[in-house]
mmCIF file of C-alpha atoms and ligand atoms in Angstrom:
data_model
loop_
_atom_site.group_PDB
_atom_site.id
_atom_site.type_symbol
_atom_site.label_atom_id
_atom_site.label_comp_id
_atom_site.label_asym_id
_atom_site.label_seq_id
_atom_site.Cartn_x
_atom_site.Cartn_y
_atom_site.Cartn_z
ATOM 1 C CA MET A 1 52.293 111.766 -122.210
ATOM 2 C CA LYS A 2 55.145 113.640 -120.605
ATOM 3 C CA ILE A 3 56.218 117.081 -121.742
ATOM 4 C CA HIS A 4 59.391 119.055 -121.179
ATOM 5 C CA GLU A 5 59.982 121.432 -118.310
ATOM 6 C CA TYR A 6 60.075 124.453 -120.630
ATOM 7 C CA GLN A 7 56.654 123.488 -122.003
ATOM 8 C CA ALA A 8 55.214 122.737 -118.575
ATOM 9 C CA ARG A 9 56.382 126.059 -117.139
ATOM 10 C CA GLN A 10 54.694 127.870 -120.025
ATOM 11 C CA LEU A 11 51.411 126.164 -119.130
ATOM 12 C CA LEU A 12 51.893 127.110 -115.485
ATOM 13 C CA ALA A 13 52.579 130.700 -116.539
ATOM 14 C CA ASP A 14 49.433 130.690 -118.716
ATOM 15 C CA TYR A 15 47.520 129.814 -115.563
ATOM 16 C CA GLY A 16 49.051 132.601 -113.553
ATOM 17 C CA VAL A 17 51.667 130.617 -111.662
ATOM 18 C CA PRO A 18 54.809 132.758 -111.341
ATOM 19 C CA VAL A 19 57.876 131.276 -113.064
ATOM 20 C CA PRO A 20 61.311 132.833 -113.566
ATOM 21 C CA ARG A 21 62.008 134.613 -116.834
ATOM 22 C CA GLY A 22 63.627 132.224 -119.301
ATOM 23 C CA GLU A 23 63.812 130.676 -122.741
ATOM 24 C CA VAL A 24 64.771 127.430 -124.363
ATOM 25 C CA ALA A 25 67.857 126.992 -126.566
ATOM 26 C CA ASP A 26 69.132 124.305 -128.972
ATOM 27 C CA THR A 27 72.691 125.580 -129.076
ATOM 28 C CA SER A 28 75.193 126.941 -126.575
ATOM 29 C CA ARG A 29 75.363 130.205 -128.568
ATOM 30 C CA ASP A 30 71.630 130.689 -128.132
ATOM 31 C CA ALA A 31 72.031 129.898 -124.445
ATOM 32 C CA ARG A 32 74.576 132.701 -124.228
ATOM 33 C CA ARG A 33 72.293 135.152 -126.006
ATOM 34 C CA ILE A 34 69.418 134.341 -123.646
ATOM 35 C CA ALA A 35 71.718 134.785 -120.635
ATOM 36 C CA GLU A 36 72.787 138.171 -122.043
ATOM 37 C CA ASP A 37 69.138 139.230 -122.436
ATOM 38 C CA ILE A 38 68.336 138.177 -118.904
ATOM 39 C CA GLY A 39 71.463 139.747 -117.403
ATOM 40 C CA GLY A 40 72.816 138.511 -114.070
ATOM 41 C CA PRO A 41 73.043 134.936 -112.823
ATOM 42 C CA VAL A 42 71.105 132.284 -114.725
ATOM 43 C CA VAL A 43 70.395 128.600 -114.373
ATOM 44 C CA VAL A 44 71.033 126.308 -117.374
ATOM 45 C CA LYS A 45 68.864 123.205 -117.322
ATOM 46 C CA ALA A 46 68.918 120.042 -119.445
ATOM 47 C CA GLN A 47 65.540 119.356 -121.044
ATOM 48 C CA VAL A 48 64.824 115.655 -120.703
ATOM 49 C CA HIS A 49 61.729 113.768 -119.607
ATOM 50 C CA ALA A 50 63.264 112.799 -116.284
ATOM 51 C CA GLY A 51 63.829 114.326 -112.894
ATOM 52 C CA GLY A 52 66.908 114.111 -110.722
ATOM 53 C CA ARG A 53 68.818 116.334 -113.148
ATOM 54 C CA GLY A 54 70.262 118.531 -110.418
ATOM 55 C CA LYS A 55 72.399 115.837 -108.806
ATOM 56 C CA ALA A 56 73.369 114.435 -112.217
ATOM 57 C CA GLY A 57 74.912 117.681 -113.488
ATOM 58 C CA GLY A 58 71.966 118.680 -115.650
ATOM 59 C CA VAL A 59 71.188 121.896 -113.729
ATOM 60 C CA LYS A 60 73.895 124.554 -113.483
ATOM 61 C CA VAL A 61 73.678 127.939 -111.824
ATOM 62 C CA VAL A 62 76.177 130.342 -113.441
ATOM 63 C CA GLY A 63 77.100 134.001 -113.171
ATOM 64 C CA THR A 64 77.904 135.197 -116.695
ATOM 65 C CA PRO A 65 76.720 134.664 -120.288
ATOM 66 C CA LEU A 66 80.051 132.998 -121.133
ATOM 67 C CA GLU A 67 79.599 130.524 -118.276
ATOM 68 C CA ALA A 68 76.049 129.913 -119.494
ATOM 69 C CA GLU A 69 77.420 129.105 -122.946
ATOM 70 C CA ASN A 70 79.950 126.681 -121.445
ATOM 71 C CA ALA A 71 77.352 125.077 -119.203
ATOM 72 C CA ALA A 72 75.029 124.577 -122.187
ATOM 73 C CA ALA A 73 77.884 123.115 -124.244
ATOM 74 C CA SER A 74 78.647 120.622 -121.503
ATOM 75 C CA ILE A 75 75.011 119.548 -121.239
ATOM 76 C CA LEU A 76 73.813 119.487 -124.870
ATOM 77 C CA GLY A 77 74.301 116.260 -126.812
ATOM 78 C CA ARG A 78 75.763 114.262 -123.929
ATOM 79 C CA PRO A 79 73.744 111.498 -122.281
ATOM 80 C CA LEU A 80 72.416 112.575 -118.917
ATOM 81 C CA VAL A 81 72.012 109.695 -116.499
ATOM 82 C CA THR A 82 69.678 110.185 -113.544
ATOM 83 C CA PRO A 83 67.829 107.669 -111.353
ATOM 84 C CA GLN A 84 64.793 108.336 -113.573
ATOM 85 C CA THR A 85 66.412 107.750 -116.989
ATOM 86 C CA PRO A 86 67.205 104.387 -118.583
ATOM 87 C CA PRO A 87 70.686 103.163 -117.514
ATOM 88 C CA GLY A 88 72.318 104.672 -120.617
ATOM 89 C CA GLY A 89 70.764 108.073 -119.949
ATOM 90 C CA VAL A 90 68.897 110.432 -122.254
ATOM 91 C CA VAL A 91 70.571 112.945 -124.549
ATOM 92 C CA PRO A 92 69.419 116.542 -123.956
ATOM 93 C CA ARG A 93 68.702 118.316 -127.274
ATOM 94 C CA LYS A 94 67.634 121.546 -125.602
ATOM 95 C CA VAL A 95 68.525 123.527 -122.521
ATOM 96 C CA MET A 96 66.423 126.051 -120.717
ATOM 97 C CA VAL A 97 68.140 129.212 -119.580
ATOM 98 C CA ALA A 98 66.289 131.034 -116.812
ATOM 99 C CA GLU A 99 66.887 133.821 -114.381
ATOM 100 C CA ALA A 100 68.458 132.256 -111.274
ATOM 101 C CA ALA A 101 66.416 132.596 -108.136
ATOM 102 C CA GLN A 102 67.832 133.308 -104.709
ATOM 103 C CA ILE A 103 66.216 130.625 -102.662
ATOM 104 C CA GLU A 104 65.046 131.044 -99.098
ATOM 105 C CA ARG A 105 62.905 127.883 -98.826
ATOM 106 C CA GLU A 106 62.184 124.972 -101.162
ATOM 107 C CA LEU A 107 58.691 123.457 -101.072
ATOM 108 C CA PHE A 108 56.954 120.674 -102.951
ATOM 109 C CA LEU A 109 53.537 121.035 -104.561
ATOM 110 C CA ALA A 110 51.678 118.662 -106.860
ATOM 111 C CA ALA A 111 48.241 117.700 -108.117
ATOM 112 C CA LEU A 112 47.654 114.130 -109.178
ATOM 113 C CA VAL A 113 45.003 111.456 -109.457
ATOM 114 C CA ASP A 114 44.962 109.172 -106.449
ATOM 115 C CA GLY A 115 43.489 105.860 -107.541
ATOM 116 C CA GLU A 116 42.961 104.660 -103.991
ATOM 117 C CA ALA A 117 41.180 107.819 -102.905
ATOM 118 C CA ARG A 118 39.303 107.854 -106.244
ATOM 119 C CA ALA A 119 39.888 111.570 -106.328
ATOM 120 C CA PRO A 120 42.361 114.163 -107.456
ATOM 121 C CA VAL A 121 44.610 115.183 -104.599
ATOM 122 C CA VAL A 122 46.868 118.111 -103.994
ATOM 123 C CA MET A 123 50.039 117.215 -102.138
ATOM 124 C CA ALA A 124 52.465 119.621 -100.596
ATOM 125 C CA SER A 125 55.505 119.424 -98.408
ATOM 126 C CA THR A 126 57.952 121.700 -96.691
ATOM 127 C CA GLU A 127 60.681 119.310 -97.872
ATOM 128 C CA GLY A 128 61.043 120.616 -101.412
ATOM 129 C CA GLY A 129 63.942 119.926 -103.747
ATOM 130 C CA VAL A 130 64.045 116.324 -102.581
ATOM 131 C CA GLU A 131 62.319 113.525 -104.500
ATOM 132 C CA ILE A 132 58.882 113.146 -102.932
ATOM 133 C CA GLU A 133 59.275 109.353 -102.754
ATOM 134 C CA GLU A 134 62.224 109.969 -100.447
ATOM 135 C CA VAL A 135 60.135 112.256 -98.233
ATOM 136 C CA ALA A 136 57.318 109.682 -98.195
ATOM 137 C CA GLU A 137 59.822 107.081 -97.032
ATOM 138 C CA ASN A 138 61.765 109.063 -94.431
ATOM 139 C CA ASN A 139 59.409 111.857 -93.338
ATOM 140 C CA PRO A 140 55.876 110.750 -94.227
ATOM 141 C CA ASP A 141 54.395 113.214 -91.716
ATOM 142 C CA LYS A 142 55.936 116.055 -93.749
ATOM 143 C CA ILE A 143 53.533 115.392 -96.611
ATOM 144 C CA ILE A 144 50.288 117.345 -96.540
ATOM 145 C CA ARG A 145 47.415 115.974 -98.625
ATOM 146 C CA VAL A 146 44.080 117.415 -99.499
ATOM 147 C CA GLU A 147 41.536 115.643 -101.637
ATOM 148 C CA ALA A 148 39.541 117.568 -104.192
ATOM 149 C CA ASP A 149 35.997 116.694 -105.117
ATOM 150 C CA PRO A 150 36.134 115.460 -108.732
ATOM 151 C CA LEU A 151 32.943 117.382 -109.542
ATOM 152 C CA VAL A 152 33.200 120.477 -107.382
ATOM 153 C CA GLY A 153 36.959 120.909 -107.596
ATOM 154 C CA LEU A 154 39.303 122.204 -104.932
ATOM 155 C CA SER A 155 37.523 124.495 -102.508
ATOM 156 C CA PRO A 156 39.388 127.760 -101.898
ATOM 157 C CA TYR A 157 39.345 127.198 -98.128
ATOM 158 C CA ARG A 158 41.224 123.929 -98.622
ATOM 159 C CA ALA A 159 43.853 125.669 -100.725
ATOM 160 C CA ARG A 160 44.207 128.267 -97.947
ATOM 161 C CA ALA A 161 44.431 125.589 -95.251
ATOM 162 C CA LEU A 162 47.170 123.936 -97.267
ATOM 163 C CA SER A 163 49.211 127.088 -97.599
ATOM 164 C CA VAL A 164 48.838 127.763 -93.870
ATOM 165 C CA LYS A 165 50.105 124.252 -93.111
ATOM 166 C CA LEU A 166 53.171 124.950 -95.233
ATOM 167 C CA GLY A 167 54.127 127.486 -92.598
ATOM 168 C CA LEU A 168 54.355 130.347 -95.059
ATOM 169 C CA PRO A 169 54.722 133.922 -93.840
ATOM 170 C CA THR A 170 51.312 135.585 -93.480
ATOM 171 C CA ASN A 171 51.718 137.817 -96.527
ATOM 172 C CA LEU A 172 52.348 134.748 -98.727
ATOM 173 C CA VAL A 173 49.387 132.664 -97.551
ATOM 174 C CA HIS A 174 46.975 134.226 -100.026
ATOM 175 C CA PRO A 175 49.327 134.263 -103.029
ATOM 176 C CA ALA A 176 50.168 130.614 -102.287
ATOM 177 C CA ALA A 177 46.481 129.692 -102.021
ATOM 178 C CA ASP A 178 45.839 131.408 -105.372
ATOM 179 C CA LEU A 179 48.778 129.533 -106.853
ATOM 180 C CA ILE A 180 47.419 126.206 -105.573
ATOM 181 C CA GLY A 181 43.987 127.035 -107.041
ATOM 182 C CA ASN A 182 45.578 127.905 -110.391
ATOM 183 C CA LEU A 183 47.638 124.747 -110.406
ATOM 184 C CA TYR A 184 44.499 122.740 -109.775
ATOM 185 C CA ARG A 185 42.632 124.545 -112.556
ATOM 186 C CA LEU A 186 45.436 123.712 -114.992
ATOM 187 C CA PHE A 187 45.415 120.117 -113.753
ATOM 188 C CA THR A 188 41.713 119.613 -114.503
ATOM 189 C CA GLU A 189 41.251 121.815 -117.571
ATOM 190 C CA LYS A 190 44.158 120.247 -119.441
ATOM 191 C CA ASP A 191 43.344 116.686 -118.346
ATOM 192 C CA CYS A 192 46.667 116.184 -116.587
ATOM 193 C CA THR A 193 47.523 113.113 -114.565
ATOM 194 C CA LEU A 194 50.296 115.000 -112.798
ATOM 195 C CA VAL A 195 51.321 118.598 -112.289
ATOM 196 C CA GLU A 196 54.337 118.807 -110.020
ATOM 197 C CA ILE A 197 56.373 121.785 -108.888
ATOM 198 C CA ASN A 198 59.510 120.692 -107.070
ATOM 199 C CA PRO A 199 60.846 122.963 -105.858
ATOM 200 C CA LEU A 200 58.300 125.706 -105.400
ATOM 201 C CA VAL A 201 60.463 128.328 -103.762
ATOM 202 C CA VAL A 202 60.158 131.299 -101.501
ATOM 203 C CA THR A 203 62.839 133.701 -102.670
ATOM 204 C CA VAL A 204 65.061 135.821 -100.477
ATOM 205 C CA ASP A 205 63.050 138.868 -101.567
ATOM 206 C CA GLY A 206 59.823 137.204 -100.449
ATOM 207 C CA ARG A 207 58.217 135.995 -103.687
ATOM 208 C CA ILE A 208 56.853 132.532 -104.320
ATOM 209 C CA ILE A 209 57.787 130.996 -107.708
ATOM 210 C CA ALA A 210 57.850 127.660 -109.497
ATOM 211 C CA LEU A 211 61.495 126.729 -110.165
ATOM 212 C CA ASP A 212 60.777 123.360 -111.719
ATOM 213 C CA ALA A 213 57.745 122.075 -113.610
ATOM 214 C CA LYS A 214 56.694 118.567 -114.457
ATOM 215 C CA ILE A 215 53.452 117.766 -116.250
ATOM 216 C CA GLU A 216 52.040 114.488 -117.447
ATOM 217 C CA LEU A 217 48.958 114.484 -119.653
ATOM 218 C CA GLU A 218 46.307 111.797 -119.894
ATOM 219 C CA ASP A 219 46.872 110.099 -123.267
ATOM 220 C CA ASP A 220 43.205 109.247 -123.667
ATOM 221 C CA ALA A 221 42.232 112.907 -123.341
ATOM 222 C CA LEU A 222 44.813 114.300 -125.768
ATOM 223 C CA PHE A 223 42.247 114.381 -128.564
ATOM 224 C CA ARG A 224 40.625 117.236 -126.667
ATOM 225 C CA HIS A 225 43.900 119.179 -126.621
ATOM 226 C CA PRO A 226 45.491 119.144 -130.083
ATOM 227 C CA ASP A 227 47.760 122.026 -129.045
ATOM 228 C CA LEU A 228 49.157 119.888 -126.227
ATOM 229 C CA ALA A 229 49.376 116.732 -128.337
ATOM 230 C CA ARG A 230 51.801 118.673 -130.548
ATOM 231 C CA LEU A 231 54.205 118.985 -127.617
ATOM 232 C CA HIS A 232 55.036 115.304 -127.909
ATOM 233 C CA ASP A 233 58.793 114.751 -128.296
ATOM 234 C CA PRO A 234 59.493 111.368 -129.928
ATOM 235 C CA ASP A 235 63.174 111.807 -129.019
ATOM 236 C CA GLN A 236 62.271 111.087 -125.419
ATOM 237 C CA ASP A 237 60.226 107.949 -126.011
ATOM 238 C CA ASP A 238 61.485 104.555 -124.989
ATOM 239 C CA GLU A 239 62.637 102.886 -128.198
ATOM 240 C CA HIS A 240 61.011 99.565 -127.325
ATOM 241 C CA GLU A 241 57.713 101.128 -126.309
ATOM 242 C CA LEU A 242 57.692 102.961 -129.663
ATOM 243 C CA ARG A 243 58.328 99.769 -131.609
ATOM 244 C CA ALA A 244 55.607 98.018 -129.648
ATOM 245 C CA ALA A 245 53.112 100.807 -130.305
ATOM 246 C CA ARG A 246 53.859 100.595 -134.042
ATOM 247 C CA ALA A 247 53.086 96.862 -133.971
ATOM 248 C CA GLY A 248 49.835 97.465 -132.071
ATOM 249 C CA LEU A 249 51.184 96.000 -128.822
ATOM 250 C CA SER A 250 51.000 97.579 -125.416
ATOM 251 C CA TYR A 251 54.361 97.227 -123.781
ATOM 252 C CA VAL A 252 55.666 98.769 -120.610
ATOM 253 C CA LYS A 253 59.212 98.081 -119.467
ATOM 254 C CA LEU A 254 59.484 97.376 -115.740
ATOM 255 C CA GLU A 255 62.804 98.046 -114.050
ATOM 256 C CA GLY A 256 64.604 95.293 -112.241
ATOM 257 C CA GLY A 257 62.590 92.275 -113.431
ATOM 258 C CA ARG A 258 64.082 89.251 -115.189
ATOM 259 C CA VAL A 259 61.050 87.488 -116.647
ATOM 260 C CA GLY A 260 59.810 88.661 -120.031
ATOM 261 C CA CYS A 261 56.042 88.190 -120.235
ATOM 262 C CA MET A 262 54.056 87.720 -123.440
ATOM 263 C CA VAL A 263 50.334 87.681 -122.849
ATOM 264 C CA ASN A 264 47.113 88.490 -124.662
ATOM 265 C CA GLY A 265 44.627 90.607 -122.772
ATOM 266 C CA ALA A 266 45.388 93.176 -120.083
ATOM 267 C CA GLY A 267 43.673 91.177 -117.329
ATOM 268 C CA LEU A 268 45.603 88.047 -118.189
ATOM 269 C CA ALA A 269 48.778 90.143 -118.337
ATOM 270 C CA MET A 270 48.184 91.342 -114.772
ATOM 271 C CA ALA A 271 47.490 87.774 -113.633
ATOM 272 C CA THR A 272 50.656 86.609 -115.375
ATOM 273 C CA MET A 273 52.698 89.221 -113.538
ATOM 274 C CA ASP A 274 51.222 87.850 -110.304
ATOM 275 C CA ILE A 275 52.235 84.330 -111.319
ATOM 276 C CA THR A 276 55.743 85.554 -111.996
ATOM 277 C CA ARG A 277 55.992 87.007 -108.510
ATOM 278 C CA TRP A 278 54.507 83.824 -107.080
ATOM 279 C CA ALA A 279 57.343 81.965 -108.774
ATOM 280 C CA GLY A 280 59.742 84.198 -106.867
ATOM 281 C CA ALA A 281 60.754 86.568 -109.674
ATOM 282 C CA GLU A 282 59.826 90.021 -110.937
ATOM 283 C CA PRO A 283 58.349 90.637 -114.399
ATOM 284 C CA ALA A 284 60.633 92.598 -116.739
ATOM 285 C CA ASN A 285 57.712 94.028 -118.623
ATOM 286 C CA PHE A 286 53.986 94.255 -119.059
ATOM 287 C CA LEU A 287 53.095 93.147 -122.567
ATOM 288 C CA ASP A 288 49.624 92.761 -123.952
ATOM 289 C CA VAL A 289 49.732 91.591 -127.563
ATOM 290 C CA GLY A 290 45.982 92.111 -127.844
ATOM 291 C CA GLY A 291 43.111 89.751 -128.420
ATOM 292 C CA SER A 292 43.752 89.097 -132.105
ATOM 293 C CA ALA A 293 47.509 89.451 -132.561
ATOM 294 C CA SER A 294 48.906 88.167 -135.865
ATOM 295 C CA GLU A 295 51.920 85.933 -136.274
ATOM 296 C CA ASP A 296 53.973 89.028 -137.202
ATOM 297 C CA ALA A 297 52.858 90.973 -134.130
ATOM 298 C CA ILE A 298 53.785 88.021 -131.904
ATOM 299 C CA ALA A 299 57.196 87.815 -133.572
ATOM 300 C CA GLU A 300 57.754 91.522 -132.968
ATOM 301 C CA ALA A 301 56.657 91.111 -129.343
ATOM 302 C CA PHE A 302 59.203 88.336 -128.920
ATOM 303 C CA ARG A 303 61.962 90.460 -130.484
ATOM 304 C CA ILE A 304 61.173 93.326 -128.131
ATOM 305 C CA ILE A 305 61.225 91.039 -125.095
ATOM 306 C CA VAL A 306 64.577 89.449 -125.943
ATOM 307 C CA SER A 307 66.185 92.786 -126.787
ATOM 308 C CA ASP A 308 65.918 93.599 -123.064
ATOM 309 C CA PRO A 309 69.253 92.467 -121.590
ATOM 310 C CA GLU A 310 67.671 91.953 -118.165
ATOM 311 C CA VAL A 311 65.402 89.167 -119.416
ATOM 312 C CA GLU A 312 66.555 85.687 -118.333
ATOM 313 C CA ALA A 313 63.418 83.682 -119.070
ATOM 314 C CA ILE A 314 60.196 84.172 -120.997
ATOM 315 C CA LEU A 315 56.711 83.377 -119.819
ATOM 316 C CA VAL A 316 54.183 83.046 -122.638
ATOM 317 C CA ASN A 317 50.597 82.921 -121.484
ATOM 318 C CA LEU A 318 48.090 83.011 -124.329
ATOM 319 C CA PHE A 319 44.421 82.350 -124.548
ATOM 320 C CA GLY A 320 43.373 81.483 -128.081
ATOM 321 C CA GLY A 321 40.036 83.031 -128.871
ATOM 322 C CA ILE A 322 40.318 85.063 -132.019
ATOM 323 C CA LEU A 323 44.065 84.720 -131.622
ATOM 324 C CA ARG A 324 45.314 81.437 -133.073
ATOM 325 C CA THR A 325 47.885 79.880 -130.793
ATOM 326 C CA ASP A 326 49.489 77.905 -133.634
ATOM 327 C CA GLY A 327 50.148 81.208 -135.415
ATOM 328 C CA ALA A 328 51.551 82.588 -132.165
ATOM 329 C CA ALA A 329 53.853 79.576 -131.889
ATOM 330 C CA ARG A 330 55.076 80.175 -135.458
ATOM 331 C CA GLY A 331 55.728 83.825 -134.650
ATOM 332 C CA ILE A 332 57.721 82.906 -131.547
ATOM 333 C CA ILE A 333 59.758 80.274 -133.357
ATOM 334 C CA ALA A 334 60.541 82.560 -136.292
ATOM 335 C CA ALA A 335 61.645 85.411 -134.020
ATOM 336 C CA ALA A 336 63.687 83.094 -131.779
ATOM 337 C CA GLN A 337 65.519 81.664 -134.779
ATOM 338 C CA GLU A 338 66.064 85.068 -136.313
ATOM 339 C CA THR A 339 67.406 86.652 -133.091
ATOM 340 C CA GLY A 340 69.288 83.541 -131.974
ATOM 341 C CA ALA A 341 67.779 83.976 -128.517
ATOM 342 C CA ASP A 342 68.269 80.834 -126.451
ATOM 343 C CA LEU A 343 66.390 81.810 -123.295
ATOM 344 C CA PRO A 344 64.206 79.249 -121.542
ATOM 345 C CA ILE A 345 60.542 79.691 -122.447
ATOM 346 C CA VAL A 346 57.614 78.597 -120.328
ATOM 347 C CA VAL A 347 54.434 78.354 -122.366
ATOM 348 C CA SER A 348 50.876 78.098 -121.298
ATOM 349 C CA MET A 349 48.452 78.042 -124.215
ATOM 350 C CA ARG A 350 44.767 77.310 -124.219
ATOM 351 C CA GLY A 351 41.985 77.701 -126.742
ATOM 352 C CA THR A 352 42.095 77.845 -130.521
ATOM 353 C CA ASN A 353 44.608 75.359 -131.966
ATOM 354 C CA ALA A 354 46.475 75.090 -128.672
ATOM 355 C CA GLU A 355 47.497 71.512 -129.292
ATOM 356 C CA GLU A 356 49.027 72.406 -132.640
ATOM 357 C CA GLY A 357 50.761 75.421 -131.056
ATOM 358 C CA ARG A 358 52.293 73.310 -128.312
ATOM 359 C CA ARG A 359 53.396 70.664 -130.841
ATOM 360 C CA LEU A 360 55.127 73.289 -133.013
ATOM 361 C CA LEU A 361 56.991 74.664 -130.012
ATOM 362 C CA ALA A 362 57.954 71.215 -128.712
ATOM 363 C CA GLU A 363 59.415 70.313 -132.109
ATOM 364 C CA SER A 364 61.130 73.657 -132.660
ATOM 365 C CA GLY A 365 64.355 72.836 -130.859
ATOM 366 C CA LEU A 366 63.826 75.815 -128.536
ATOM 367 C CA GLU A 367 64.101 75.358 -124.776
ATOM 368 C CA VAL A 368 60.369 75.215 -124.139
ATOM 369 C CA THR A 369 58.475 73.948 -121.107
ATOM 370 C CA SER A 370 54.734 73.583 -121.586
ATOM 371 C CA ALA A 371 52.406 74.075 -118.658
ATOM 372 C CA ASP A 372 48.708 73.367 -118.681
ATOM 373 C CA SER A 373 47.675 75.527 -115.729
ATOM 374 C CA LEU A 374 48.711 78.815 -114.198
ATOM 375 C CA SER A 375 50.172 77.105 -111.139
ATOM 376 C CA GLY A 376 51.975 74.689 -113.459
ATOM 377 C CA ALA A 377 53.425 77.708 -115.276
ATOM 378 C CA ALA A 378 54.635 79.148 -111.961
ATOM 379 C CA ASP A 379 56.290 75.830 -111.064
ATOM 380 C CA ALA A 380 57.976 75.576 -114.461
ATOM 381 C CA LEU A 381 59.147 79.167 -114.222
ATOM 382 C CA ARG A 382 60.611 78.581 -110.754
ATOM 383 C CA GLU A 383 62.491 75.626 -112.166
ATOM 384 C CA VAL A 384 63.985 77.350 -115.224
ATOM 385 C CA LEU A 385 64.951 80.401 -113.158
ATOM 386 C CA GLY A 386 66.652 78.136 -110.628
ATOM 387 C CA ASP A 387 68.616 76.610 -113.496
ATOM 388 C CA ALA A 388 69.460 80.068 -114.877
ATOM 389 C CA ALA A 389 70.795 81.147 -111.467
ATOM 390 C CA ARG A 390 73.077 78.145 -111.203
HETATM 391 P P1 GDP B 401 65.573 118.240 -110.998
HETATM 392 O O1 GDP B 401 66.775 117.868 -110.184
HETATM 393 O O2 GDP B 401 65.537 117.522 -112.314
HETATM 394 O O3 GDP B 401 64.296 118.083 -110.246
HETATM 395 O O4 GDP B 401 65.748 119.800 -111.370
HETATM 396 P P2 GDP B 401 65.288 121.117 -110.589
HETATM 397 O O5 GDP B 401 64.817 122.077 -111.568
HETATM 398 O O6 GDP B 401 64.335 120.787 -109.503
HETATM 399 O O7 GDP B 401 66.629 121.658 -109.971
HETATM 400 C C1 GDP B 401 67.353 120.930 -108.989
HETATM 401 C C2 GDP B 401 67.833 121.820 -107.890
HETATM 402 O O8 GDP B 401 68.656 122.844 -108.425
HETATM 403 C C3 GDP B 401 66.722 122.566 -107.153
HETATM 404 O O9 GDP B 401 66.146 121.807 -106.117
HETATM 405 C C4 GDP B 401 67.452 123.791 -106.631
HETATM 406 O O10 GDP B 401 68.052 123.477 -105.393
HETATM 407 C C5 GDP B 401 68.532 124.014 -107.662
HETATM 408 N N1 GDP B 401 68.110 125.137 -108.536
HETATM 409 C C6 GDP B 401 67.305 125.091 -109.613
HETATM 410 N N2 GDP B 401 67.080 126.333 -110.104
HETATM 411 C C7 GDP B 401 67.770 127.173 -109.307
HETATM 412 C C8 GDP B 401 67.920 128.598 -109.255
HETATM 413 O O11 GDP B 401 67.369 129.352 -110.057
HETATM 414 N N3 GDP B 401 68.704 129.111 -108.270
HETATM 415 C C9 GDP B 401 69.339 128.317 -107.355
HETATM 416 N N4 GDP B 401 70.068 128.894 -106.426
HETATM 417 N N5 GDP B 401 69.187 126.971 -107.361
HETATM 418 C C10 GDP B 401 68.424 126.420 -108.315
HETATM 419 MN MN1 MN B 402 62.850 119.242 -109.477
#
């Protein structure tokens, strides 16, 4: 689960990480009042679950309360489009107004779980303020990594070594090491999957503070943190992922793909995404309807897939165990007729009532190609995509 910057910075502050004075506002009038309280230049920041706000006009440094009010008015209620939002953007419902910092240096600091290293890692870079993916691509040697022992934690000497490598002035090495230790403590105690500060800045007057804050929490650990679970903002959820969750489906939209995948079982879903790539295309989504999806759940899954304008073909790969493939076929047919979707569908069905399922689909009038193996499905997919491209 993602949380907003204003919530993340509060958590950082609770753990002793210095953040600029600031408050969140729902209206431009409130933004003005906060700017008046702070006095002096402030930064007005759109609160959305996406980074890249700065370049998109969602972060404005202003000099007076009136300018803060105007900045808030221009941000609130208008879709903000950044490389990390859906193409239509996300509408900010809140802005954060914080004391503006005078920046000397921008750094990057994050704690995350590294699946390959099978350990939490702390990453830092002298190239702050830039997306870390960009640094990884262009200046990989500028990224400093230290692994933490999952049981022992992050040893203080490692935190110190890290802050030395950041080239900080001597008097900031210890405060920075403390900050890194605190960040790591927050990361583990709150079951985060990511705590990222970008930029972490050294100010002109020689302090080190977190100017941005991004935290992602492990969904499966939220039951241990009811106070954090309450920070969930349904406004920021992907509409399709919400619908899918309500129908008991796990659905993740993948950017740039054109093949909608409907599969039962997470392992089979991964294999199906591989097949899609093998056929020369990218999957548009990961969708696991579950091992015992009903006809209605399958219909809803189909509706969600076809509501994605990027989808050009659908690959259905179902294994009938508890799930009845004839019911699945009925769900697909009903949803296709209801939505009027006329996309080519490649179907591979095995197991319970598969013959009946295939017969129903063949007689449905939909553009269905049946395949009886995974490689057959890849071949059929390659063919229908070739046709779609023509
Ligand atoms: P993001 O673009 O969504 O990651 O938003 P950030 O909070 O990281 O802000 C983007 C950029 O705005 C930062 O990298 C800074 O360069 C700049 N910025 C943010 N806050 C301040 C501030 O208080 N003072 C100044 N001078 N610049 C700021
Ligand atoms: Mn940032």
